[in-house]
mmCIF file of C-alpha atoms in Angstrom:
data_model
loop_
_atom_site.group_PDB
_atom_site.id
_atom_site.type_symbol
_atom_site.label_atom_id
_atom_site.label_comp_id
_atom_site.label_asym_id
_atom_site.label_seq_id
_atom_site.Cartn_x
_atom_site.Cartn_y
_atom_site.Cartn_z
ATOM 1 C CA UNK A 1 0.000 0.000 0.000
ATOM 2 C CA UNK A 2 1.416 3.140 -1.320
ATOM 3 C CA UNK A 3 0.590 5.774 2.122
ATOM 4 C CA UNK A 4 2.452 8.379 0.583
ATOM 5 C CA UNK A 5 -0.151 8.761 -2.479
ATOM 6 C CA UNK A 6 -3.206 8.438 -0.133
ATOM 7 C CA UNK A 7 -1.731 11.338 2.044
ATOM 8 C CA UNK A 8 -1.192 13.586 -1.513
ATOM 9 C CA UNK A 9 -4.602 12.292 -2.082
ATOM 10 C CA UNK A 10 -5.851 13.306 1.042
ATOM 11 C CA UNK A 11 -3.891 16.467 1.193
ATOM 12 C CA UNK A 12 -5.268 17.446 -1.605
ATOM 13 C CA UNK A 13 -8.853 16.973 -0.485
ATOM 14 C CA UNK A 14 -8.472 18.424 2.702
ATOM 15 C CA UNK A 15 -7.411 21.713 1.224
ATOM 16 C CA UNK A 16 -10.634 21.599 -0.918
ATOM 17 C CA UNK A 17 -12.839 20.437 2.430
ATOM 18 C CA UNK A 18 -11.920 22.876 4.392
ATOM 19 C CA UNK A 19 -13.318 25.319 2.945
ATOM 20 C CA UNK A 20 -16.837 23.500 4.125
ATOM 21 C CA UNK A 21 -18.476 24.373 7.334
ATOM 22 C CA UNK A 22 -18.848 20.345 8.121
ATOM 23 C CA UNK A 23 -15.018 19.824 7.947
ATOM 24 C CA UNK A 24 -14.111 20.669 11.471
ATOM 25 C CA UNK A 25 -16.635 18.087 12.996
ATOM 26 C CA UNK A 26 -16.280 15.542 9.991
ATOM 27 C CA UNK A 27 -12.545 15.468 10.604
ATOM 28 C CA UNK A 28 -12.385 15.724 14.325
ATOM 29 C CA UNK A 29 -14.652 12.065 14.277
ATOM 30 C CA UNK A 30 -12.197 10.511 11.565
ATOM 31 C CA UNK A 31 -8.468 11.737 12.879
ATOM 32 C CA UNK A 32 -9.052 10.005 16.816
ATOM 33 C CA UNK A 33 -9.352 6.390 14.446
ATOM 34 C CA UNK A 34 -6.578 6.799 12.509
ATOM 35 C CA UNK A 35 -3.984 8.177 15.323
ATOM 36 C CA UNK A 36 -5.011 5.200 17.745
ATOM 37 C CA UNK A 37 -4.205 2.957 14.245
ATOM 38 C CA UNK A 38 -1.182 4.331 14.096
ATOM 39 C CA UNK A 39 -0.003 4.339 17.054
ATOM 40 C CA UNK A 40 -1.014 0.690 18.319
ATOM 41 C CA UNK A 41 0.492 -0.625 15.215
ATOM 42 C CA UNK A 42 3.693 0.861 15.912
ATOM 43 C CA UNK A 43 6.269 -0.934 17.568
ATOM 44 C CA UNK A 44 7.360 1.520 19.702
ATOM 45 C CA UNK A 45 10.667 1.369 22.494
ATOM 46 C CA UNK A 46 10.330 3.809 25.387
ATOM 47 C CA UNK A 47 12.959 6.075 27.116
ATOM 48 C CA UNK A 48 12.278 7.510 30.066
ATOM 49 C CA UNK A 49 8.962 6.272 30.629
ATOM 50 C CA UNK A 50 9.660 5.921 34.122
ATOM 51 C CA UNK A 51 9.834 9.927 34.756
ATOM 52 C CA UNK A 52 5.735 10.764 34.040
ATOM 53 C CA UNK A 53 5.158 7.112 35.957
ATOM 54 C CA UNK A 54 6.997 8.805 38.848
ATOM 55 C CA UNK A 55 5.336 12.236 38.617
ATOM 56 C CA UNK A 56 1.882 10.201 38.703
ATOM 57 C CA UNK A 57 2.736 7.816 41.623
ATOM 58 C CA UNK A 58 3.419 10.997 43.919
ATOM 59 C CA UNK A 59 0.723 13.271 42.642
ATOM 60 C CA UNK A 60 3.440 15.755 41.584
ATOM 61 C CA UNK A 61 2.079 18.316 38.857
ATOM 62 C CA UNK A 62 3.731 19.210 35.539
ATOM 63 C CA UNK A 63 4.096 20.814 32.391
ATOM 64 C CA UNK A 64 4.238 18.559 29.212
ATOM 65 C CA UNK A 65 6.155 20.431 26.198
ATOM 66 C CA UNK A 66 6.333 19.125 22.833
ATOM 67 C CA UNK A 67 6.861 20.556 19.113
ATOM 68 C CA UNK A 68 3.615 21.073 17.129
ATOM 69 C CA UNK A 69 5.032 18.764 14.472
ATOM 70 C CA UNK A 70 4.745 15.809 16.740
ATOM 71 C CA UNK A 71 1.254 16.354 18.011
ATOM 72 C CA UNK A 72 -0.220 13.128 15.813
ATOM 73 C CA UNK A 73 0.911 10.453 18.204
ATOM 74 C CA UNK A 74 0.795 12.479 21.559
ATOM 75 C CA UNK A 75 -2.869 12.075 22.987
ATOM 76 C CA UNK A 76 -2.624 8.142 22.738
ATOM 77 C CA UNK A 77 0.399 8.059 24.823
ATOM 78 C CA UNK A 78 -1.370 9.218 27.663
ATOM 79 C CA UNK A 79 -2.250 6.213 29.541
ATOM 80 C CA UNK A 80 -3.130 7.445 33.227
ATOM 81 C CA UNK A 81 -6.333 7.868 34.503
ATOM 82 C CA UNK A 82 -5.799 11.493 36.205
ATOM 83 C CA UNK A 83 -6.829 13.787 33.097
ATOM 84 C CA UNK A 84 -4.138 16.344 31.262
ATOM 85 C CA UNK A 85 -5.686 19.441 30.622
ATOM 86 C CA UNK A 86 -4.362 20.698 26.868
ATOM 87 C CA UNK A 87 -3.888 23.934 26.080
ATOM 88 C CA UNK A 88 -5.554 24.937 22.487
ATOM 89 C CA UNK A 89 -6.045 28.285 20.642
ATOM 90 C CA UNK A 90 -9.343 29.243 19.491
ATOM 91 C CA UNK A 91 -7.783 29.671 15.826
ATOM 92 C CA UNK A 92 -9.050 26.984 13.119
ATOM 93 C CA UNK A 93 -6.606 24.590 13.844
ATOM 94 C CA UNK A 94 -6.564 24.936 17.594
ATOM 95 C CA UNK A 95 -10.817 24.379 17.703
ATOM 96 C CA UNK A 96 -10.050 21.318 15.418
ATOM 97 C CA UNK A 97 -6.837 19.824 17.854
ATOM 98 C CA UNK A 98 -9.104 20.622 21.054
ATOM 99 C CA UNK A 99 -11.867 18.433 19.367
ATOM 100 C CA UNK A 100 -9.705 15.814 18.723
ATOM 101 C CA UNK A 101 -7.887 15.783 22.180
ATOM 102 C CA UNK A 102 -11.372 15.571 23.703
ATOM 103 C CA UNK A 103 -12.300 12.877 22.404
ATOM 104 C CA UNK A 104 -9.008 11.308 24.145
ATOM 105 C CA UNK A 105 -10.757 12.601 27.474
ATOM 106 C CA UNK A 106 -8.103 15.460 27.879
ATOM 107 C CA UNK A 107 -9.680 18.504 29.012
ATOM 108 C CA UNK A 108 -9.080 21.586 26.964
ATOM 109 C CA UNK A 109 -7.935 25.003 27.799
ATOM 110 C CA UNK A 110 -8.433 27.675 25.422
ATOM 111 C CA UNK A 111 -6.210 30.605 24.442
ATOM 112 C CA UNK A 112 -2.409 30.589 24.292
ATOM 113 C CA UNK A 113 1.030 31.308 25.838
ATOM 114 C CA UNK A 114 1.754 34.399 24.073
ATOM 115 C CA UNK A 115 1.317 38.225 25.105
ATOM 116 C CA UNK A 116 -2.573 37.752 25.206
ATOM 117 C CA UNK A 117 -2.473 34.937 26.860
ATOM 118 C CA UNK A 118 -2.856 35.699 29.924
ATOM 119 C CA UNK A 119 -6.270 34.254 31.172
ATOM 120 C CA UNK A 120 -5.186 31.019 29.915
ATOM 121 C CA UNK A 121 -1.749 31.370 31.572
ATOM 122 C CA UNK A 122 -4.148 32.165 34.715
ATOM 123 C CA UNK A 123 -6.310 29.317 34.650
ATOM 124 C CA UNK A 124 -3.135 26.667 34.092
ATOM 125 C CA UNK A 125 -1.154 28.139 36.926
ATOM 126 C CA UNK A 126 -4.644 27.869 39.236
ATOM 127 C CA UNK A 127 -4.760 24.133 37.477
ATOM 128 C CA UNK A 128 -1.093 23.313 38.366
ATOM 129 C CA UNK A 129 -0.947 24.954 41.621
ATOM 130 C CA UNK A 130 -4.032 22.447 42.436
ATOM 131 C CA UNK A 131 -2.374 19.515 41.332
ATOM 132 C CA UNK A 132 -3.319 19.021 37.809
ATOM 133 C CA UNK A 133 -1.350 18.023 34.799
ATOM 134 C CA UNK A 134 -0.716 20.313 32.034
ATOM 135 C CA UNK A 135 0.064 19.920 27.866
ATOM 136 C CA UNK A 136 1.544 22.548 26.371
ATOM 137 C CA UNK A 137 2.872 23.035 22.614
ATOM 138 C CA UNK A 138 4.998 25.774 22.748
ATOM 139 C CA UNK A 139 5.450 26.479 19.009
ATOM 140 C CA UNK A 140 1.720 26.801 18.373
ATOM 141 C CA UNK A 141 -0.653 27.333 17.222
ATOM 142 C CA UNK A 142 1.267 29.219 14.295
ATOM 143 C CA UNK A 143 4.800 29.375 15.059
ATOM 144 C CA UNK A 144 7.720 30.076 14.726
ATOM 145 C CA UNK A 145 8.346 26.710 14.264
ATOM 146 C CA UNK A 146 10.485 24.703 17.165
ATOM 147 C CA UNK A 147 10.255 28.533 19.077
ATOM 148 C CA UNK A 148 9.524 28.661 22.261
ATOM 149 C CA UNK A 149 6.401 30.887 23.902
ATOM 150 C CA UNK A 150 8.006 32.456 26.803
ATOM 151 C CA UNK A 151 4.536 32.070 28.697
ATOM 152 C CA UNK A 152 5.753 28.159 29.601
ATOM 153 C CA UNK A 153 8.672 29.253 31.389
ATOM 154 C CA UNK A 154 6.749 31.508 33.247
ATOM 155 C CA UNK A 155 3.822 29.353 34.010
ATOM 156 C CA UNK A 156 6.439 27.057 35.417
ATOM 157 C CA UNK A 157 7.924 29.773 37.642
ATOM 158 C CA UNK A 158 4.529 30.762 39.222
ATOM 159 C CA UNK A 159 2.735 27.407 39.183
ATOM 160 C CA UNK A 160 5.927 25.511 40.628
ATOM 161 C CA UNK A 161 5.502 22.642 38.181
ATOM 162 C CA UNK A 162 7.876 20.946 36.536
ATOM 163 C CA UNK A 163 8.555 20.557 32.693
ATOM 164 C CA UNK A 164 8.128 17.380 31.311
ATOM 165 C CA UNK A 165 9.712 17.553 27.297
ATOM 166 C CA UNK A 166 9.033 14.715 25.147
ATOM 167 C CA UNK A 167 9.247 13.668 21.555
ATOM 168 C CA UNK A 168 9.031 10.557 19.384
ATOM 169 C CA UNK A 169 10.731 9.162 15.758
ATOM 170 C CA UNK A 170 9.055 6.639 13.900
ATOM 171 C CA UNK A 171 10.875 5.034 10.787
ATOM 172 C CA UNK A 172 8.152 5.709 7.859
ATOM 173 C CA UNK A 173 6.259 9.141 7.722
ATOM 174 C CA UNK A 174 5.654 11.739 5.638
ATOM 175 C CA UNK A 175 5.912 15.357 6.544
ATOM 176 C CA UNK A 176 3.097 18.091 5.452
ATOM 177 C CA UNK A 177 3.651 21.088 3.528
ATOM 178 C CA UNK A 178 2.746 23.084 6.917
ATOM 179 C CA UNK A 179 4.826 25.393 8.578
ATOM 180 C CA UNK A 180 5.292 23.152 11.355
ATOM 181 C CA UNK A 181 6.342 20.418 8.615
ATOM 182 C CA UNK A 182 3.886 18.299 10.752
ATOM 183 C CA UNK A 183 4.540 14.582 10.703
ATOM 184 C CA UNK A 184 2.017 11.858 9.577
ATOM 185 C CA UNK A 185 2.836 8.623 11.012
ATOM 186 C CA UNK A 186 2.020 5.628 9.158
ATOM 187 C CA UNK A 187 0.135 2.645 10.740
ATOM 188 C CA UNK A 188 2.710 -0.899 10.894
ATOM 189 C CA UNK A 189 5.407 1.189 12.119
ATOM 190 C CA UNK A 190 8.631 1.124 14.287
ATOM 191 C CA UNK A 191 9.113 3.790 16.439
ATOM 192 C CA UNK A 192 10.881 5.336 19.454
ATOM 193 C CA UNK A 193 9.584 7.820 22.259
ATOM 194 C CA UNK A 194 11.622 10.071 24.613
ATOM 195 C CA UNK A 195 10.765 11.582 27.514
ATOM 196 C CA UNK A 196 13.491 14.110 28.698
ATOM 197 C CA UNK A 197 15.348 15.053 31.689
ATOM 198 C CA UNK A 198 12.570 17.141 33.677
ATOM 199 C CA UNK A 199 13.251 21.105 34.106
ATOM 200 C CA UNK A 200 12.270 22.599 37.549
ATOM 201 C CA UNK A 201 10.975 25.937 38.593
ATOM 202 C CA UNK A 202 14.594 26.386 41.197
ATOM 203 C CA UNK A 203 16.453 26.037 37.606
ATOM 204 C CA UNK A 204 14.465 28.169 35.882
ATOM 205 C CA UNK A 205 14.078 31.128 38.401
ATOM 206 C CA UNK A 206 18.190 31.141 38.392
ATOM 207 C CA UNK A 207 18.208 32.198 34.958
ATOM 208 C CA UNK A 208 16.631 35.057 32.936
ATOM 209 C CA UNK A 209 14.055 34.738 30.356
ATOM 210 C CA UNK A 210 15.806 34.268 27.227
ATOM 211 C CA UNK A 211 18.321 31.531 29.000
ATOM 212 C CA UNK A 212 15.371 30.120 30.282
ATOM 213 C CA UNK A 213 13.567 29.661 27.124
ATOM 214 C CA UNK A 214 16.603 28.219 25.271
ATOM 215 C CA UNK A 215 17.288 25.587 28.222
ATOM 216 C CA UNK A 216 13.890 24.042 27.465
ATOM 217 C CA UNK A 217 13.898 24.862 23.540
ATOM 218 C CA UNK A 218 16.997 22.557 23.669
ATOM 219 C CA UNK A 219 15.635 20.164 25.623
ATOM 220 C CA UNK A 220 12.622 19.521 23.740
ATOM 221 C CA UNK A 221 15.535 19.336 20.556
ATOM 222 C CA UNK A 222 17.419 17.169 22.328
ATOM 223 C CA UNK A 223 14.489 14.739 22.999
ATOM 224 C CA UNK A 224 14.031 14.806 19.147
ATOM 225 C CA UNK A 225 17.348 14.170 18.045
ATOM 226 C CA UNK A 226 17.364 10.987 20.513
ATOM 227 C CA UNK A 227 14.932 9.608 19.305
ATOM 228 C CA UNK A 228 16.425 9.829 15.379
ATOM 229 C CA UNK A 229 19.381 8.963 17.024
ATOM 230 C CA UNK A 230 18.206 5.617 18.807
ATOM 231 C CA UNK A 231 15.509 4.807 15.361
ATOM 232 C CA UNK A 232 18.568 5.300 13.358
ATOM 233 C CA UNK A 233 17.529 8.039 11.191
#
């Protein structure tokens, strides 16, 4: 089965369905199916798994940062029954992603971690501070891509929750023409998933805000390239 022509294919459609007011909910019903395909037909080894298993065990809060490129897989990973509460923009995209994340039974917080912001940024540091786990992508919802919002370090600072980075690799995908060069991974897959050294508030706090944001840009980078690294590609 050639995947690569049935994306092209479907690329091509979606551009044209968008357009129509039924696309959001149509697609939002489809996409849950054919991430959970995708993902339980991959093969998948783990690093670090052990770090979110520890945060759960003592009930310690956090912040999970990934890229926007590797959102496809993200929501099945989740396999704990306390709820992460997502943070999505009320732009197209974000509506559609919050949809979709919903119907993983992730909570959804609207707005973003940008300048205006800030009643989001509100309500996750009230969620945090309470105990809850958080999902941030810190490059959405429009870019730059693989920049980080400053509003993550400082939710972390106020909130006192960790960051949690993570990324995966799988062997055969095909990236979009998106600015976030977001990647479709196909179903019968190998793949390998990293979850990163954690980033406290203490380190944070000791550094000013543009250190601060490259520490965890680079961590989130250096998740990535692991996981190429360890796929071999």
């Amino acid at each position: 089965m050639d995947f690569n022509k049935i994306i092209e294919k479907a690329s091509n459609f979606i551009k044209e369905a968008r357009k129509s007011a039924d696309f959001e909910r149509i697609a939002a019903k489809i996409l849950p199916y054919f991430m959970r395909f995708s993902y339980y037909t991959t093969k998948w080894t783990v690093i670090g798994g052990e770090i979110p298993d520890s945060y759960h065990k003592s009930g310690k809060p956090f912040i999970v940062c990934l890229w926007h490129d590797r959102l496809m897989l993200a929501p099945c990973v989740w396999k704990w029954k306390k709820p992460l509460h997502v943070l999505a923009s009320s732009h197209r995209d974000g509506r559609l992603i919050a949809k979709v994340v919903e119907d993983f039974s992730m909570p959804v917080v609207y707005g973003s971690t940008g300048k205006k912001g800030m009643a989001a940024a509100k309500n996750l540091i009230k969620l945090a501070r309470s105990g809850e786990y958080i999902a941030i992508i810190p490059d959405g919802p429009r870019g730059p891509r693989h920049k980080l919002a400053p509003g993550v370090v400082a939710i972390s600072r106020l909130s006192n929750a960790d960051i949690l980075v993570y990324s995966f690799a799988v062997k055969r995908y095909r990236r979009l023409d998106s600015w976030d060069k977001f990647i479709i991974s196909w179903p019968f897959n190998r793949g390998v998933m990293v979850w990163g050294k954690p980033i406290t508030p203490q380190e944070l706090k000791s550094m000013s805000e543009e250190e601060a944001v490259a520490m965890v840009e680079s961590r989130i980078n250096e998740a990535s390239k692991e996981a190429h690294r360890l796929l071999g590609c």
